[in-house]
Amino acid sequence: MKIPLLDVNAQNLPLETELKAAFEKVLRSGRFILGPEVSELEGKIAEMAGARHAIGVSSGTDALLLALMTLGIGPGDEVLCPAFTFFATAGSISRIGARPVFVDSLEETFNIDLQDAAGKVTKRTKAIVPVHLFGLSADMRALTAFAEEHKLAVIEDDAQALGAECHGRPVGGIGDFGTFSFFPSKNLGGFGDGGMVVCNDDQLAEKARSLRSHGSKPKYFHHSVGGNFRLDELQAALLLVKLPYLKTYTDRRRENAMLYRERLGELASSGSLILPIEPEGFGHVWNQYTIRIPGAGERDRVRKILEQEGVATEIYYPLPLDAQECFRELGQKGSCPVAERLSTEVLSIPIGPELTKSDQERVLQALSSAIGADQPLSSAESPRL
Ligand SMILES: *Cc1c(COP(=O)(O)O)cnc(C)c1O
């Protein structure tokens, strides 16, 4: 039996009865666009994110796009974002006509390196988009101070981090905007695409709400050009069924992460593998458990063995954004050396809430023997810097 990276059926099928009831409720209501289900979900996500407002949208990507549009960011503007993240973070900046400026990452947390960001601020820089990668919040205290110093708007990309905390505050409502995704692989995974924008400012929230539906208010009177970025009523109803279980899902992810740390500690102290961390004061929600395997070709060698053992893994992300073909004309390739190295070392292993104890034991077994085997003596002997 193969061990998948994430088993969506194992999570969703036990809720089949409730999900069908939610579907039927919306079906019978005949109301499919911006109805009570979307409003209820907005209220609950706002509360979870510690924000005054939440606006349900069509995806995490559109959430980013909508936040940028609402802030009036566009051609001539620069926006700082990590090079080591999912494409959408930078793609949305590019799509509104602004220039993404790629910032390097901190290798211990995978999150944005503010020291590198400081050297990349120009007169044109309008905003910074920290990504709480793999479920660990960026250091939002330092980031908020940085943004104040340089007068930048902050858009948190919370796609992987619903429920994560930074110094006792939930992510989302810390920045000017927070953006969430309900893509099936996220911590609150939906049944297709969906997302949410959160913010604290009343006027910005109203503007975002209007831009979500073609910038009209009232209907058919347009003061600005928006788009159709709405979250489906049906999607919201189904997400509301799953939301009460999110805490249990997160607890399970945390347990799995703890077991990995406990059991891989010895291998990690030998230097042949580096474990992800949860720094003091941070609440990690472990959307991914991403280990690092240093040494030329080592990560790929280990990955192949795991695959042969039936353990699915993934490389998030194999190519930093500054090196992507579509961003070649930005001329930033090579500007993020840590991101570049991380992309050769990272390997995400199964951490989902449905991972059984025995499957996790199999992952541990496969990983230990893959890493233990074929270690060149020289690398075992030389101390790691
Ligand atoms: C998933 C993800 C997104 C985009 O979300 P979609 O709902 O798939 O559009 C954006 N940023 C990050 C970091 C993500 O992981």
mmCIF file of C-alpha atoms and ligand atoms in Angstrom:
data_model
loop_
_atom_site.group_PDB
_atom_site.id
_atom_site.type_symbol
_atom_site.label_atom_id
_atom_site.label_comp_id
_atom_site.label_asym_id
_atom_site.label_seq_id
_atom_site.Cartn_x
_atom_site.Cartn_y
_atom_site.Cartn_z
ATOM 1 C CA MET A 1 0.000 0.000 0.000
ATOM 2 C CA LYS A 2 1.292 3.399 -0.980
ATOM 3 C CA ILE A 3 1.425 6.171 1.589
ATOM 4 C CA PRO A 4 0.132 9.348 -0.039
ATOM 5 C CA LEU A 5 1.408 12.814 0.862
ATOM 6 C CA LEU A 6 -2.171 13.716 1.746
ATOM 7 C CA ASP A 7 -5.304 11.563 1.752
ATOM 8 C CA VAL A 8 -8.271 13.834 0.998
ATOM 9 C CA ASN A 9 -10.743 10.957 0.829
ATOM 10 C CA ALA A 10 -9.782 9.723 4.276
ATOM 11 C CA GLN A 11 -10.588 13.198 5.551
ATOM 12 C CA ASN A 12 -13.750 13.918 3.570
ATOM 13 C CA LEU A 13 -15.593 10.619 3.288
ATOM 14 C CA PRO A 14 -16.302 10.260 7.040
ATOM 15 C CA LEU A 15 -18.231 13.551 6.668
ATOM 16 C CA GLU A 16 -20.255 12.341 3.690
ATOM 17 C CA THR A 17 -23.639 12.577 5.391
ATOM 18 C CA GLU A 18 -23.033 16.093 6.692
ATOM 19 C CA LEU A 19 -21.609 17.238 3.358
ATOM 20 C CA LYS A 20 -24.589 15.885 1.441
ATOM 21 C CA ALA A 21 -26.951 17.642 3.837
ATOM 22 C CA ALA A 22 -25.080 20.925 3.299
ATOM 23 C CA PHE A 23 -25.298 20.459 -0.459
ATOM 24 C CA GLU A 24 -29.020 19.770 -0.278
ATOM 25 C CA LYS A 25 -29.608 22.812 1.869
ATOM 26 C CA VAL A 26 -28.019 25.078 -0.729
ATOM 27 C CA LEU A 27 -29.689 23.219 -3.591
ATOM 28 C CA ARG A 28 -33.131 23.737 -2.064
ATOM 29 C CA SER A 29 -32.429 27.357 -1.141
ATOM 30 C CA GLY A 30 -31.869 28.159 -4.807
ATOM 31 C CA ARG A 31 -29.343 30.767 -3.725
ATOM 32 C CA PHE A 32 -25.891 30.141 -5.155
ATOM 33 C CA ILE A 33 -24.135 33.512 -5.089
ATOM 34 C CA LEU A 34 -23.125 35.401 -1.910
ATOM 35 C CA GLY A 35 -25.780 34.029 0.386
ATOM 36 C CA PRO A 36 -25.908 33.164 4.094
ATOM 37 C CA GLU A 37 -23.316 30.368 3.864
ATOM 38 C CA VAL A 38 -20.634 32.708 2.503
ATOM 39 C CA SER A 39 -21.503 35.282 5.188
ATOM 40 C CA GLU A 40 -21.310 32.708 7.956
ATOM 41 C CA LEU A 41 -17.956 31.398 6.771
ATOM 42 C CA GLU A 42 -16.649 34.971 6.463
ATOM 43 C CA GLY A 43 -17.627 35.654 10.052
ATOM 44 C CA LYS A 44 -15.922 32.529 11.332
ATOM 45 C CA ILE A 45 -12.700 33.017 9.385
ATOM 46 C CA ALA A 46 -12.520 36.675 10.464
ATOM 47 C CA GLU A 47 -12.732 35.562 14.067
ATOM 48 C CA MET A 48 -10.085 32.865 13.619
ATOM 49 C CA ALA A 49 -7.730 35.299 11.897
ATOM 50 C CA GLY A 50 -8.245 38.022 14.504
ATOM 51 C CA ALA A 51 -9.579 40.407 11.846
ATOM 52 C CA ARG A 52 -12.654 42.668 11.713
ATOM 53 C CA HIS A 53 -13.563 41.720 8.158
ATOM 54 C CA ALA A 54 -13.411 38.705 5.894
ATOM 55 C CA ILE A 55 -14.363 38.556 2.224
ATOM 56 C CA GLY A 56 -14.902 35.166 0.609
ATOM 57 C CA VAL A 57 -13.181 34.860 -2.759
ATOM 58 C CA SER A 58 -12.656 32.376 -5.574
ATOM 59 C CA SER A 59 -9.129 31.220 -4.629
ATOM 60 C CA GLY A 60 -6.038 32.058 -2.630
ATOM 61 C CA THR A 61 -4.549 33.532 -5.783
ATOM 62 C CA ASP A 62 -7.540 35.816 -6.296
ATOM 63 C CA ALA A 63 -7.347 36.761 -2.612
ATOM 64 C CA LEU A 64 -3.817 38.083 -3.220
ATOM 65 C CA LEU A 65 -4.903 39.780 -6.424
ATOM 66 C CA LEU A 66 -7.874 41.432 -4.712
ATOM 67 C CA ALA A 67 -5.755 42.672 -1.787
ATOM 68 C CA LEU A 68 -3.211 44.205 -4.185
ATOM 69 C CA MET A 69 -5.967 45.802 -6.300
ATOM 70 C CA THR A 70 -7.658 47.218 -3.233
ATOM 71 C CA LEU A 71 -4.410 48.857 -2.152
ATOM 72 C CA GLY A 72 -4.175 50.442 -5.595
ATOM 73 C CA ILE A 73 -0.879 48.782 -6.399
ATOM 74 C CA GLY A 74 -0.063 48.634 -10.109
ATOM 75 C CA PRO A 75 2.338 49.622 -12.887
ATOM 76 C CA GLY A 76 5.461 51.408 -11.656
ATOM 77 C CA ASP A 77 5.191 49.894 -8.180
ATOM 78 C CA GLU A 78 7.466 47.293 -6.633
ATOM 79 C CA VAL A 79 6.366 44.645 -4.162
ATOM 80 C CA LEU A 80 8.754 42.587 -2.030
ATOM 81 C CA CYS A 81 8.014 38.874 -1.796
ATOM 82 C CA PRO A 82 9.987 35.707 -1.133
ATOM 83 C CA ALA A 83 11.622 33.836 -4.007
ATOM 84 C CA PHE A 84 11.012 30.587 -2.142
ATOM 85 C CA THR A 85 7.218 30.207 -2.177
ATOM 86 C CA PHE A 86 4.372 28.991 -4.362
ATOM 87 C CA PHE A 87 4.162 30.809 -7.681
ATOM 88 C CA ALA A 88 0.891 32.639 -6.927
ATOM 89 C CA THR A 89 2.545 34.961 -4.426
ATOM 90 C CA ALA A 90 4.566 36.613 -7.177
ATOM 91 C CA GLY A 91 2.239 35.802 -10.070
ATOM 92 C CA SER A 92 -0.491 37.980 -8.595
ATOM 93 C CA ILE A 93 1.929 40.915 -8.165
ATOM 94 C CA SER A 94 2.934 40.564 -11.779
ATOM 95 C CA ARG A 95 -0.642 40.243 -13.000
ATOM 96 C CA ILE A 96 -1.694 43.624 -11.606
ATOM 97 C CA GLY A 97 1.217 45.155 -13.489
ATOM 98 C CA ALA A 98 3.576 45.697 -10.546
ATOM 99 C CA ARG A 99 7.100 44.344 -10.279
ATOM 100 C CA PRO A 100 7.801 41.503 -7.862
ATOM 101 C CA VAL A 101 11.145 42.007 -6.124
ATOM 102 C CA PHE A 102 12.426 38.677 -4.876
ATOM 103 C CA VAL A 103 13.754 38.416 -1.357
ATOM 104 C CA ASP A 104 15.865 35.583 0.001
ATOM 105 C CA SER A 105 14.788 33.206 2.780
ATOM 106 C CA LEU A 106 16.043 32.313 6.233
ATOM 107 C CA GLU A 107 17.185 28.729 6.020
ATOM 108 C CA GLU A 108 15.950 27.658 9.485
ATOM 109 C CA THR A 109 12.352 28.818 8.982
ATOM 110 C CA PHE A 110 12.064 29.010 5.162
ATOM 111 C CA ASN A 111 10.532 32.475 5.666
ATOM 112 C CA ILE A 112 11.396 35.914 4.310
ATOM 113 C CA ASP A 113 14.795 37.370 5.254
ATOM 114 C CA LEU A 114 14.241 40.989 6.297
ATOM 115 C CA GLN A 115 17.919 41.814 6.134
ATOM 116 C CA ASP A 116 17.919 40.895 2.468
ATOM 117 C CA ALA A 117 14.621 42.764 2.010
ATOM 118 C CA ALA A 118 16.157 45.944 3.466
ATOM 119 C CA GLY A 119 18.747 45.993 0.696
ATOM 120 C CA LYS A 120 16.031 45.681 -1.945
ATOM 121 C CA VAL A 121 13.732 48.547 -0.905
ATOM 122 C CA THR A 122 13.564 51.423 -3.407
ATOM 123 C CA LYS A 123 11.462 54.580 -3.755
ATOM 124 C CA ARG A 124 9.013 52.517 -5.768
ATOM 125 C CA THR A 125 8.456 49.806 -3.125
ATOM 126 C CA LYS A 126 4.830 49.887 -1.989
ATOM 127 C CA ALA A 127 4.228 46.641 -0.162
ATOM 128 C CA ILE A 128 5.714 43.466 1.245
ATOM 129 C CA VAL A 129 4.110 40.017 1.040
ATOM 130 C CA PRO A 130 5.377 37.678 3.757
ATOM 131 C CA VAL A 131 4.400 34.034 3.221
ATOM 132 C CA HIS A 132 3.911 31.829 6.272
ATOM 133 C CA LEU A 133 5.515 28.951 4.476
ATOM 134 C CA PHE A 134 4.528 25.371 5.310
ATOM 135 C CA GLY A 135 2.369 26.655 8.196
ATOM 136 C CA LEU A 136 4.958 28.605 10.186
ATOM 137 C CA SER A 137 4.338 32.325 10.562
ATOM 138 C CA ALA A 138 7.012 34.720 9.385
ATOM 139 C CA ASP A 139 8.340 36.870 12.227
ATOM 140 C CA MET A 140 5.476 39.363 12.059
ATOM 141 C CA ARG A 141 6.804 41.542 14.876
ATOM 142 C CA ALA A 142 9.999 42.271 13.007
ATOM 143 C CA LEU A 143 8.147 42.445 9.727
ATOM 144 C CA THR A 144 5.598 44.968 10.991
ATOM 145 C CA ALA A 145 8.403 47.182 12.314
ATOM 146 C CA PHE A 146 10.205 46.857 8.966
ATOM 147 C CA ALA A 147 7.060 47.808 7.048
ATOM 148 C CA GLU A 148 6.457 50.831 9.288
ATOM 149 C CA GLU A 149 10.028 51.986 8.856
ATOM 150 C CA HIS A 150 9.789 51.829 5.065
ATOM 151 C CA LYS A 151 6.086 52.824 4.873
ATOM 152 C CA LEU A 152 5.007 49.623 3.162
ATOM 153 C CA ALA A 153 1.644 47.917 3.139
ATOM 154 C CA VAL A 154 1.692 44.338 4.424
ATOM 155 C CA ILE A 155 -0.215 41.542 2.694
ATOM 156 C CA GLU A 156 0.165 38.263 4.539
ATOM 157 C CA ASP A 157 0.022 35.231 2.275
ATOM 158 C CA ASP A 158 -1.683 32.902 4.768
ATOM 159 C CA ALA A 159 -2.553 30.215 2.210
ATOM 160 C CA GLN A 160 -0.676 27.525 4.150
ATOM 161 C CA ALA A 161 -1.208 28.892 7.630
ATOM 162 C CA LEU A 162 -4.859 29.101 8.723
ATOM 163 C CA GLY A 163 -4.746 28.888 12.521
ATOM 164 C CA ALA A 164 -1.008 29.600 12.867
ATOM 165 C CA GLU A 165 0.134 32.037 15.534
ATOM 166 C CA CYS A 166 2.906 34.545 15.972
ATOM 167 C CA HIS A 167 3.600 35.780 19.514
ATOM 168 C CA GLY A 168 0.075 34.900 20.614
ATOM 169 C CA ARG A 169 -1.674 36.475 17.621
ATOM 170 C CA PRO A 170 -3.346 34.474 14.870
ATOM 171 C CA VAL A 171 -2.001 35.138 11.384
ATOM 172 C CA GLY A 172 -4.199 36.984 8.900
ATOM 173 C CA GLY A 173 -5.255 40.024 10.881
ATOM 174 C CA ILE A 174 -1.706 41.203 11.615
ATOM 175 C CA GLY A 175 -0.978 42.779 8.232
ATOM 176 C CA ASP A 176 -3.110 45.274 6.292
ATOM 177 C CA PHE A 177 -4.489 42.245 4.485
ATOM 178 C CA GLY A 178 -4.338 38.511 5.000
ATOM 179 C CA THR A 179 -5.149 36.021 2.257
ATOM 180 C CA PHE A 180 -6.236 32.406 2.736
ATOM 181 C CA SER A 181 -6.761 29.492 0.371
ATOM 182 C CA PHE A 182 -9.127 26.531 0.615
ATOM 183 C CA PHE A 183 -7.387 24.563 -2.127
ATOM 184 C CA PRO A 184 -7.823 20.856 -1.251
ATOM 185 C CA SER A 185 -4.235 20.498 0.017
ATOM 186 C CA LYS A 186 -4.447 23.385 2.490
ATOM 187 C CA ASN A 187 -5.209 22.899 6.179
ATOM 188 C CA LEU A 188 -8.890 23.670 5.581
ATOM 189 C CA GLY A 189 -9.222 21.948 2.241
ATOM 190 C CA GLY A 190 -12.339 22.518 0.168
ATOM 191 C CA PHE A 191 -13.955 20.794 -2.785
ATOM 192 C CA GLY A 192 -12.381 22.812 -5.538
ATOM 193 C CA ASP A 193 -11.041 26.346 -5.371
ATOM 194 C CA GLY A 194 -11.826 28.945 -2.759
ATOM 195 C CA GLY A 195 -10.175 31.613 -0.660
ATOM 196 C CA MET A 196 -10.646 34.462 1.784
ATOM 197 C CA VAL A 197 -9.321 37.987 2.236
ATOM 198 C CA VAL A 198 -9.226 39.387 5.769
ATOM 199 C CA CYS A 199 -8.489 42.912 6.943
ATOM 200 C CA ASN A 200 -9.135 45.303 9.813
ATOM 201 C CA ASP A 201 -9.717 48.583 8.006
ATOM 202 C CA ASP A 202 -13.415 49.281 7.365
ATOM 203 C CA GLN A 203 -12.864 51.276 4.176
ATOM 204 C CA LEU A 204 -10.412 48.842 2.645
ATOM 205 C CA ALA A 205 -12.804 46.002 3.430
ATOM 206 C CA GLU A 206 -15.658 47.798 1.717
ATOM 207 C CA LYS A 207 -13.518 48.502 -1.325
ATOM 208 C CA ALA A 208 -12.364 44.859 -1.506
ATOM 209 C CA ARG A 209 -15.978 43.687 -1.198
ATOM 210 C CA SER A 210 -16.976 45.879 -4.104
ATOM 211 C CA LEU A 211 -13.995 44.908 -6.294
ATOM 212 C CA ARG A 212 -14.911 41.262 -5.687
ATOM 213 C CA SER A 213 -18.047 41.887 -7.773
ATOM 214 C CA HIS A 214 -16.783 44.089 -10.636
ATOM 215 C CA GLY A 215 -16.380 47.157 -8.457
ATOM 216 C CA SER A 216 -20.108 47.793 -8.423
ATOM 217 C CA LYS A 217 -22.112 49.398 -5.699
ATOM 218 C CA PRO A 218 -25.033 49.438 -6.005
ATOM 219 C CA LYS A 219 -25.399 46.756 -8.645
ATOM 220 C CA TYR A 220 -24.705 47.987 -12.199
ATOM 221 C CA PHE A 221 -22.999 51.202 -11.032
ATOM 222 C CA HIS A 222 -19.229 50.878 -11.268
ATOM 223 C CA HIS A 223 -16.783 53.242 -9.611
ATOM 224 C CA SER A 224 -13.770 51.083 -10.376
ATOM 225 C CA VAL A 225 -12.894 48.023 -12.432
ATOM 226 C CA GLY A 226 -12.872 44.874 -10.349
ATOM 227 C CA GLY A 227 -13.528 41.301 -11.329
ATOM 228 C CA ASN A 228 -15.583 38.278 -10.429
ATOM 229 C CA PHE A 229 -13.688 36.975 -7.431
ATOM 230 C CA ARG A 230 -16.630 35.513 -5.512
ATOM 231 C CA LEU A 231 -16.597 32.400 -3.349
ATOM 232 C CA ASP A 232 -19.418 29.984 -4.263
ATOM 233 C CA GLU A 233 -22.238 29.571 -1.793
ATOM 234 C CA LEU A 234 -21.961 25.800 -2.251
ATOM 235 C CA GLN A 235 -18.249 25.816 -1.493
ATOM 236 C CA ALA A 236 -18.852 27.898 1.646
ATOM 237 C CA ALA A 237 -21.536 25.477 2.858
ATOM 238 C CA LEU A 238 -19.194 22.512 2.456
ATOM 239 C CA LEU A 239 -16.305 24.340 4.126
ATOM 240 C CA LEU A 240 -18.585 25.145 7.070
ATOM 241 C CA VAL A 241 -19.053 21.399 7.567
ATOM 242 C CA LYS A 242 -15.298 20.908 7.819
ATOM 243 C CA LEU A 243 -14.387 24.007 9.800
ATOM 244 C CA PRO A 244 -15.359 22.584 13.238
ATOM 245 C CA TYR A 245 -12.861 19.758 12.655
ATOM 246 C CA LEU A 246 -9.961 22.039 11.760
ATOM 247 C CA LYS A 247 -8.633 22.141 15.299
ATOM 248 C CA THR A 248 -8.576 18.337 15.467
ATOM 249 C CA TYR A 249 -6.862 18.191 12.080
ATOM 250 C CA THR A 250 -4.243 20.676 13.250
ATOM 251 C CA ASP A 251 -3.684 18.795 16.505
ATOM 252 C CA ARG A 252 -3.075 15.636 14.504
ATOM 253 C CA ARG A 253 -0.574 17.430 12.263
ATOM 254 C CA ARG A 254 1.205 18.713 15.373
ATOM 255 C CA GLU A 255 1.350 15.220 16.883
ATOM 256 C CA ASN A 256 2.808 13.850 13.673
ATOM 257 C CA ALA A 257 5.399 16.619 13.600
ATOM 258 C CA MET A 258 6.338 15.898 17.202
ATOM 259 C CA LEU A 259 6.840 12.226 16.487
ATOM 260 C CA TYR A 260 9.031 13.013 13.484
ATOM 261 C CA ARG A 261 11.157 15.323 15.626
ATOM 262 C CA GLU A 262 11.456 12.755 18.379
ATOM 263 C CA ARG A 263 12.355 9.901 16.107
ATOM 264 C CA LEU A 264 14.545 11.702 13.588
ATOM 265 C CA GLY A 265 16.514 13.641 16.180
ATOM 266 C CA GLU A 266 19.429 11.243 16.142
ATOM 267 C CA LEU A 267 19.787 11.254 12.364
ATOM 268 C CA ALA A 268 19.510 15.020 12.428
ATOM 269 C CA SER A 269 22.312 15.367 14.959
ATOM 270 C CA SER A 270 24.573 13.405 12.625
ATOM 271 C CA GLY A 271 24.051 16.216 10.117
ATOM 272 C CA SER A 272 22.674 14.125 7.280
ATOM 273 C CA LEU A 273 19.234 15.652 7.610
ATOM 274 C CA ILE A 274 17.859 18.936 8.952
ATOM 275 C CA LEU A 275 14.463 19.058 10.631
ATOM 276 C CA PRO A 276 11.989 21.946 10.421
ATOM 277 C CA ILE A 277 11.610 24.009 13.583
ATOM 278 C CA GLU A 278 8.860 25.740 15.555
ATOM 279 C CA PRO A 279 10.587 28.716 17.167
ATOM 280 C CA GLU A 280 9.586 29.865 20.667
ATOM 281 C CA GLY A 281 6.452 32.016 20.525
ATOM 282 C CA PHE A 282 5.208 30.596 17.227
ATOM 283 C CA GLY A 283 2.290 28.223 16.658
ATOM 284 C CA HIS A 284 3.102 26.055 13.633
ATOM 285 C CA VAL A 285 0.186 24.380 11.819
ATOM 286 C CA TRP A 286 2.360 22.060 9.727
ATOM 287 C CA ASN A 287 0.723 22.314 6.314
ATOM 288 C CA GLN A 288 3.897 20.570 5.228
ATOM 289 C CA TYR A 289 6.650 18.787 7.097
ATOM 290 C CA THR A 290 9.669 19.808 5.085
ATOM 291 C CA ILE A 291 13.029 18.324 5.890
ATOM 292 C CA ARG A 292 16.322 19.273 4.287
ATOM 293 C CA ILE A 293 18.829 16.772 2.982
ATOM 294 C CA PRO A 294 22.117 18.530 2.249
ATOM 295 C CA GLY A 295 24.822 17.252 -0.078
ATOM 296 C CA ALA A 296 24.869 17.220 -3.863
ATOM 297 C CA GLY A 297 22.227 14.844 -5.216
ATOM 298 C CA GLU A 298 21.395 13.470 -1.748
ATOM 299 C CA ARG A 299 17.826 14.758 -1.598
ATOM 300 C CA ASP A 300 16.993 13.223 -4.959
ATOM 301 C CA ARG A 301 18.641 9.949 -4.021
ATOM 302 C CA VAL A 302 16.626 9.729 -0.795
ATOM 303 C CA ARG A 303 13.430 10.706 -2.572
ATOM 304 C CA LYS A 304 13.860 7.898 -5.075
ATOM 305 C CA ILE A 305 14.318 5.325 -2.321
ATOM 306 C CA LEU A 306 11.225 6.575 -0.501
ATOM 307 C CA GLU A 307 9.273 6.283 -3.725
ATOM 308 C CA GLN A 308 10.436 2.676 -4.139
ATOM 309 C CA GLU A 309 9.242 2.044 -0.583
ATOM 310 C CA GLY A 310 5.821 3.430 -1.488
ATOM 311 C CA VAL A 311 6.191 6.712 0.411
ATOM 312 C CA ALA A 312 4.967 9.729 -1.546
ATOM 313 C CA THR A 313 6.945 12.944 -1.110
ATOM 314 C CA GLU A 314 6.990 16.289 -2.872
ATOM 315 C CA ILE A 315 9.497 19.021 -3.559
ATOM 316 C CA TYR A 316 8.126 22.377 -2.485
ATOM 317 C CA TYR A 317 9.687 24.125 -4.398
ATOM 318 C CA PRO A 318 12.162 22.910 -7.032
ATOM 319 C CA LEU A 319 12.902 26.294 -8.655
ATOM 320 C CA PRO A 320 12.956 29.666 -6.852
ATOM 321 C CA LEU A 321 10.772 32.305 -8.468
ATOM 322 C CA ASP A 322 13.635 34.606 -9.484
ATOM 323 C CA ALA A 323 14.827 31.782 -11.751
ATOM 324 C CA GLN A 324 11.447 31.077 -13.393
ATOM 325 C CA GLU A 325 11.331 31.549 -17.132
ATOM 326 C CA CYS A 326 8.347 33.908 -16.996
ATOM 327 C CA PHE A 327 10.289 36.273 -14.737
ATOM 328 C CA ARG A 328 13.469 36.212 -16.797
ATOM 329 C CA GLU A 329 13.010 39.765 -18.027
ATOM 330 C CA LEU A 330 13.006 40.977 -14.419
ATOM 331 C CA GLY A 331 16.717 40.189 -14.389
ATOM 332 C CA GLN A 332 16.743 38.960 -10.786
ATOM 333 C CA LYS A 333 17.972 35.431 -11.357
ATOM 334 C CA GLY A 334 20.589 34.491 -8.790
ATOM 335 C CA SER A 335 19.530 37.220 -6.349
ATOM 336 C CA CYS A 336 18.426 34.714 -3.675
ATOM 337 C CA PRO A 337 21.227 32.204 -2.987
ATOM 338 C CA VAL A 338 19.640 30.662 0.115
ATOM 339 C CA ALA A 339 16.387 30.016 -1.768
ATOM 340 C CA GLU A 340 18.419 28.439 -4.525
ATOM 341 C CA ARG A 341 20.139 26.069 -2.117
ATOM 342 C CA LEU A 342 16.886 25.259 -0.282
ATOM 343 C CA SER A 343 15.306 24.233 -3.562
ATOM 344 C CA THR A 344 17.968 21.515 -3.905
ATOM 345 C CA GLU A 345 17.647 20.300 -0.298
ATOM 346 C CA VAL A 346 13.948 20.326 0.628
ATOM 347 C CA LEU A 347 11.701 17.298 0.764
ATOM 348 C CA SER A 348 8.150 17.350 2.119
ATOM 349 C CA ILE A 349 7.048 14.078 3.700
ATOM 350 C CA PRO A 350 3.525 12.919 4.712
ATOM 351 C CA ILE A 351 2.159 14.894 7.701
ATOM 352 C CA GLY A 352 -1.601 14.986 7.018
ATOM 353 C CA PRO A 353 -4.096 14.463 9.866
ATOM 354 C CA GLU A 354 -5.091 11.082 8.431
ATOM 355 C CA LEU A 355 -1.572 9.637 8.471
ATOM 356 C CA THR A 356 -1.861 6.544 10.654
ATOM 357 C CA LYS A 357 0.696 5.627 13.292
ATOM 358 C CA SER A 358 1.738 2.539 11.361
ATOM 359 C CA ASP A 359 2.119 4.491 8.122
ATOM 360 C CA GLN A 360 4.192 7.093 9.914
ATOM 361 C CA GLU A 361 6.382 4.284 11.252
ATOM 362 C CA ARG A 362 6.854 3.131 7.670
ATOM 363 C CA VAL A 363 7.859 6.632 6.589
ATOM 364 C CA LEU A 364 10.352 6.788 9.462
ATOM 365 C CA GLN A 365 11.748 3.378 8.623
ATOM 366 C CA ALA A 366 12.136 4.174 4.935
ATOM 367 C CA LEU A 367 13.718 7.543 5.653
ATOM 368 C CA SER A 368 16.139 6.204 8.249
ATOM 369 C CA SER A 369 17.376 3.428 6.030
ATOM 370 C CA ALA A 370 17.566 5.695 2.947
ATOM 371 C CA ILE A 371 19.634 8.260 4.773
ATOM 372 C CA GLY A 372 21.694 5.766 6.745
ATOM 373 C CA ALA A 373 22.668 3.894 3.595
ATOM 374 C CA ASP A 374 25.402 4.952 1.169
ATOM 375 C CA GLN A 375 26.715 7.747 3.329
ATOM 376 C CA PRO A 376 30.128 8.687 1.988
ATOM 377 C CA LEU A 377 32.542 8.486 4.909
ATOM 378 C CA SER A 378 33.979 11.911 4.291
ATOM 379 C CA SER A 379 30.636 13.631 4.808
ATOM 380 C CA ALA A 380 30.006 11.696 8.000
ATOM 381 C CA GLU A 381 33.410 12.695 9.317
ATOM 382 C CA SER A 382 33.588 16.336 8.370
ATOM 383 C CA PRO A 383 31.864 18.557 10.911
ATOM 384 C CA ARG A 384 28.870 20.500 9.631
ATOM 385 C CA LEU A 385 29.224 24.235 9.687
HETATM 386 C C1 LIG B 1 -1.850 27.581 -2.358
HETATM 387 C C2 LIG B 1 -1.129 28.845 -2.287
HETATM 388 C C3 LIG B 1 -1.580 30.011 -2.914
HETATM 389 C C4 LIG B 1 -2.710 30.041 -3.900
HETATM 390 O O1 LIG B 1 -3.886 29.506 -3.480
HETATM 391 P P1 LIG B 1 -4.933 28.944 -4.555
HETATM 392 O O2 LIG B 1 -6.181 28.819 -3.746
HETATM 393 O O3 LIG B 1 -4.422 27.656 -5.052
HETATM 394 O O4 LIG B 1 -5.076 29.963 -5.635
HETATM 395 C C5 LIG B 1 -0.889 31.183 -2.711
HETATM 396 N N1 LIG B 1 0.198 31.221 -1.949
HETATM 397 C C6 LIG B 1 0.695 30.122 -1.340
HETATM 398 C C7 LIG B 1 1.901 30.243 -0.483
HETATM 399 C C8 LIG B 1 0.046 28.901 -1.495
HETATM 400 O O5 LIG B 1 0.549 27.811 -0.903
#
